[in-house]
Coordinates of N, CA, C and O in Angstrom, one line a residue:
L1 N -23.8 9.6 21.3 CA -23.8 10.1 21.6 C -25.4 10.7 22.4 O -26.0 9.6 24.2
A2 N -26.0 9.9 22.0 CA -27.3 10.9 22.2 C -28.2 9.2 22.4 O -28.4 9.1 23.2
A3 N -27.0 8.6 21.2 CA -28.4 7.0 21.9 C -28.3 6.7 23.1 O -28.8 5.8 24.0
R4 N -26.3 6.3 23.2 CA -26.1 6.3 24.6 C -27.1 6.4 25.6 O -27.2 5.6 26.6
V5 N -27.5 8.1 25.2 CA -27.9 8.6 26.7 C -29.3 7.7 27.0 O -29.1 7.8 28.2
E6 N -29.7 8.3 25.9 CA -30.7 6.7 26.4 C -30.8 4.7 26.8 O -32.1 4.7 25.9
G7 N -30.2 4.6 26.9 CA -29.3 3.2 27.4 C -29.7 3.0 26.0 O -29.5 1.5 25.9
L8 N -29.2 3.2 24.6 CA -28.4 2.8 23.2 C -26.9 2.5 23.1 O -27.0 3.2 22.6
G9 N -27.2 0.7 22.9 CA -26.1 0.6 22.0 C -26.3 0.4 21.2 O -27.0 0.3 19.8
M10 N -25.0 0.9 20.3 CA -24.3 0.8 18.5 C -23.5 0.4 18.5 O -21.9 0.3 18.8
G11 N -23.4 -0.9 17.0 CA -21.8 -1.0 16.6 C -21.7 -0.8 15.2 O -23.1 -0.8 14.1
W12 N -21.2 -0.8 14.5 CA -20.2 -0.7 13.5 C -19.6 -1.8 12.9 O -18.8 -2.7 14.0
V13 N -20.5 -2.9 12.1 CA -19.8 -4.3 11.4 C -19.5 -3.6 9.8 O -20.6 -2.8 9.0
S14 N -18.2 -4.1 10.1 CA -17.8 -4.2 8.8 C -17.3 -5.0 8.1 O -16.8 -4.9 6.5
L15 N -17.7 -6.6 8.3 CA -17.2 -8.0 7.9 C -19.1 -8.6 7.2 O -19.1 -9.5 8.3
F16 N -18.5 -8.2 6.5 CA -20.4 -8.6 5.8 C -19.6 -8.6 4.1 O -18.2 -7.7 3.3
E17 N -20.5 -9.6 2.5 CA -19.1 -9.3 1.8 C -20.4 -8.6 0.9 O -21.4 -7.8 1.1
P18 N -19.6 -7.1 0.7 CA -20.0 -5.3 -0.3 C -21.4 -5.3 -0.7 O -22.4 -5.1 -1.1
Q19 N -21.3 -6.7 -2.0 CA -22.5 -7.0 -3.4 C -23.5 -7.7 -3.1 O -24.2 -7.4 -2.9
A20 N -23.4 -8.7 -1.3 CA -24.0 -9.7 -1.1 C -25.2 -8.3 -0.7 O -26.7 -8.3 -0.5
L21 N -24.3 -7.7 -0.1 CA -25.5 -6.5 1.0 C -25.9 -5.7 0.0 O -27.2 -4.6 0.3
A22 N -25.4 -5.1 -0.9 CA -25.9 -4.6 -1.3 C -27.1 -4.7 -2.0 O -27.9 -4.2 -2.4
D23 N -26.7 -5.9 -2.6 CA -28.2 -6.8 -3.6 C -29.6 -6.9 -2.3 O -30.8 -7.0 -2.5
L24 N -29.4 -7.2 -1.2 CA -30.0 -7.7 0.0 C -31.1 -6.1 0.2 O -32.1 -6.3 0.3
L25 N -30.3 -5.6 0.6 CA -31.0 -3.9 0.9 C -31.3 -2.9 -0.8 O -31.5 -2.4 -0.7
G26 N -30.9 -4.1 -2.1 CA -31.2 -2.8 -3.2 C -31.0 -2.0 -3.7 O -32.1 -0.8 -4.4
L27 N -30.1 -1.4 -3.8 CA -29.0 -0.8 -3.6 C -29.0 -0.6 -4.6 O -28.8 -1.2 -5.7
P28 N -28.6 1.2 -4.9 CA -28.6 1.4 -7.0 C -27.9 0.5 -7.9 O -26.3 0.8 -6.4
P29 N -26.8 0.7 -8.6 CA -25.9 0.7 -9.1 C -24.2 1.9 -8.4 O -24.8 2.9 -8.7
G30 N -23.8 0.6 -8.1 CA -22.6 1.8 -8.3 C -22.1 2.1 -6.5 O -21.4 2.0 -6.3
A31 N -23.1 2.4 -6.2 CA -23.3 1.6 -4.8 C -22.7 1.2 -3.3 O -23.5 0.3 -4.3
K32 N -22.1 1.7 -2.4 CA -20.8 0.6 -2.2 C -21.2 0.3 -0.9 O -20.6 2.2 0.0
P33 N -21.8 -0.8 0.0 CA -22.2 -0.8 1.5 C -21.0 0.1 3.0 O -19.6 -1.0 2.5
L34 N -20.4 0.9 3.2 CA -19.3 0.7 4.1 C -19.4 -0.2 5.2 O -18.2 -0.9 6.1
A35 N -20.7 -0.8 6.1 CA -20.7 -1.8 7.5 C -22.6 -1.4 7.3 O -23.6 -0.6 7.0
V36 N -22.7 -2.2 8.7 CA -24.2 -2.2 9.3 C -23.9 -1.7 10.1 O -23.2 -2.0 11.2
L37 N -24.2 0.0 10.4 CA -25.1 0.3 12.5 C -26.1 -0.7 13.2 O -27.2 -0.7 12.0
C38 N -25.8 -1.3 14.0 CA -27.1 -2.1 14.5 C -26.7 -1.0 16.3 O -26.0 -0.9 16.8
L39 N -28.3 -0.7 16.1 CA -28.8 -0.1 17.8 C -29.0 -0.2 18.6 O -31.0 -1.3 16.9
G40 N -29.9 -0.1 19.2 CA -30.9 -0.7 19.9 C -30.2 -1.3 21.8 O -29.2 -0.4 21.8
P41 N -31.4 -1.1 23.0 CA -31.1 -1.2 23.7 C -30.4 -2.7 24.2 O -30.3 -3.3 23.8
V42 N -29.6 -2.1 25.3 CA -28.2 -2.8 25.9 C -29.0 -3.1 27.1 O -29.0 -2.0 27.8
E43 N -28.7 -4.0 28.5 CA -28.1 -3.9 29.5 C -27.6 -3.2 30.0 O -27.4 -3.4 31.4
A44 N -25.7 -3.1 30.0 CA -24.5 -3.3 30.1 C -24.0 -2.4 28.7 O -24.3 -2.7 28.5
F45 N -22.8 -1.5 29.3 CA -21.8 -1.6 28.2 C -20.8 -1.2 28.7 O -21.0 -1.5 30.3
Y46 N -19.8 -2.2 28.2 CA -18.7 -2.1 28.0 C -18.2 -0.7 29.4 O -17.9 0.2 28.0
P47 N -17.5 -1.3 29.9 CA -15.8 -0.9 30.5 C -15.1 0.5 29.6 O -14.8 1.7 29.4
A48 N -14.5 -0.2 28.5 CA -13.9 0.5 27.8 C -14.1 0.0 26.4 O -15.1 -0.8 25.9
P49 N -14.1 0.6 25.1 CA -15.1 0.1 23.5 C -14.2 -1.1 23.3 O -12.9 -2.0 23.5
M50 N -14.7 -1.9 22.7 CA -14.1 -3.3 22.3 C -13.2 -3.6 21.8 O -12.5 -5.1 22.7
L51 N -12.7 -2.9 21.2 CA -11.8 -3.1 19.9 C -10.1 -3.4 20.7 O -9.4 -3.8 21.0
Q52 N -10.2 -2.5 22.1 CA -9.4 -1.7 23.5 C -9.2 -3.1 23.6 O -7.9 -4.0 24.5
L53 N -10.4 -3.8 24.6 CA -10.5 -4.8 25.6 C -10.2 -6.1 24.8 O -9.4 -6.3 26.2
E54 N -10.2 -6.4 23.7 CA -10.1 -7.5 22.9 C -8.4 -7.9 23.0 O -7.9 -8.3 21.9
G55 N -7.8 -6.5 21.9 CA -6.8 -6.4 21.8 C -5.8 -6.0 20.3 O -4.9 -5.5 20.4
W56 N -7.0 -5.6 20.3 CA -6.8 -5.3 18.1 C -6.9 -3.4 18.4 O -6.0 -3.6 17.8
A57 N -6.8 -2.7 19.2 CA -6.4 -1.3 19.6 C -6.6 -0.7 20.5 O -6.4 -1.4 21.5
E58 N -5.3 0.4 20.1 CA -4.7 0.3 21.0 C -5.1 2.6 21.5 O -5.7 2.7 20.3
P59 N -6.5 3.3 22.7 CA -6.8 4.2 22.6 C -5.3 5.8 21.6 O -4.2 5.5 22.6
R60 N -5.7 6.5 21.7 CA -4.7 7.9 20.4 C -5.6 8.6 20.6 O -6.9 8.7 21.5
P61 N -4.1 10.1 21.2 CA -5.3 10.9 21.3 C -5.0 11.7 20.9 O -4.8 11.0 19.5
L62 N -6.6 12.1 20.6 CA -7.5 12.5 20.2 C -6.8 14.0 19.0 O -7.8 14.0 17.6
G63 N -6.0 14.9 19.7 CA -5.1 15.6 19.0 C -4.3 15.1 18.0 O -4.3 15.2 16.7
D64 N -4.4 13.7 18.1 CA -3.7 13.1 16.7 C -4.7 12.5 15.2 O -3.9 12.2 14.9
M65 N -5.5 12.9 15.9 CA -6.3 12.1 14.6 C -7.8 13.9 14.3 O -8.3 13.4 13.4
L66 N -7.5 15.1 14.8 CA -8.2 15.5 14.0 C -7.1 17.2 13.6 O -6.4 16.6 13.4
Y67 N -7.6 16.9 12.6 CA -7.0 18.7 11.6 C -7.7 18.9 11.4 O -9.5 19.3 11.0
E68 N -7.6 20.3 10.7 CA -8.6 20.9 10.3 C -8.3 21.8 8.6 O -7.1 22.4 8.0
N69 N -9.0 21.8 7.4 CA -9.2 22.3 6.6 C -8.5 20.6 5.2 O -8.0 21.6 4.1
A70 N -7.3 20.4 6.2 CA -6.7 19.6 6.0 C -6.1 18.7 5.7 O -6.0 18.6 7.2
W71 N -6.0 16.9 5.3 CA -5.9 15.8 6.0 C -3.9 16.2 6.6 O -3.2 17.0 5.6
G72 N -3.3 15.7 7.8 CA -2.8 15.6 8.5 C -2.3 17.3 8.4 O -0.7 17.6 9.1
V73 N -3.1 18.4 8.7 CA -3.0 19.9 9.3 C -3.1 19.6 10.7 O -4.4 20.3 10.7
S74 N -2.5 20.2 11.4 CA -3.4 20.0 12.8 C -3.6 21.4 13.6 O -3.0 22.1 12.9
Q75 N -4.9 21.3 13.8 CA -5.2 22.8 14.3 C -4.2 23.4 15.6 O -3.4 23.4 16.0

């Protein structure tokens, strides 16, 4: 949210070969990258998350994803 207030966009990229990225970044043995976060200025923001606009995912109520003290324990 802080990035967006500053006019910055952020993208989560998780389609890559983990070992190739680990080698490129010189990660220590055993470290496994999960994603690359791309952060920078953007001309405009999408009206909704791109995954939703492309039909890859549908919004879910926040309460369905929040747990307290243990997985599956609703607040």
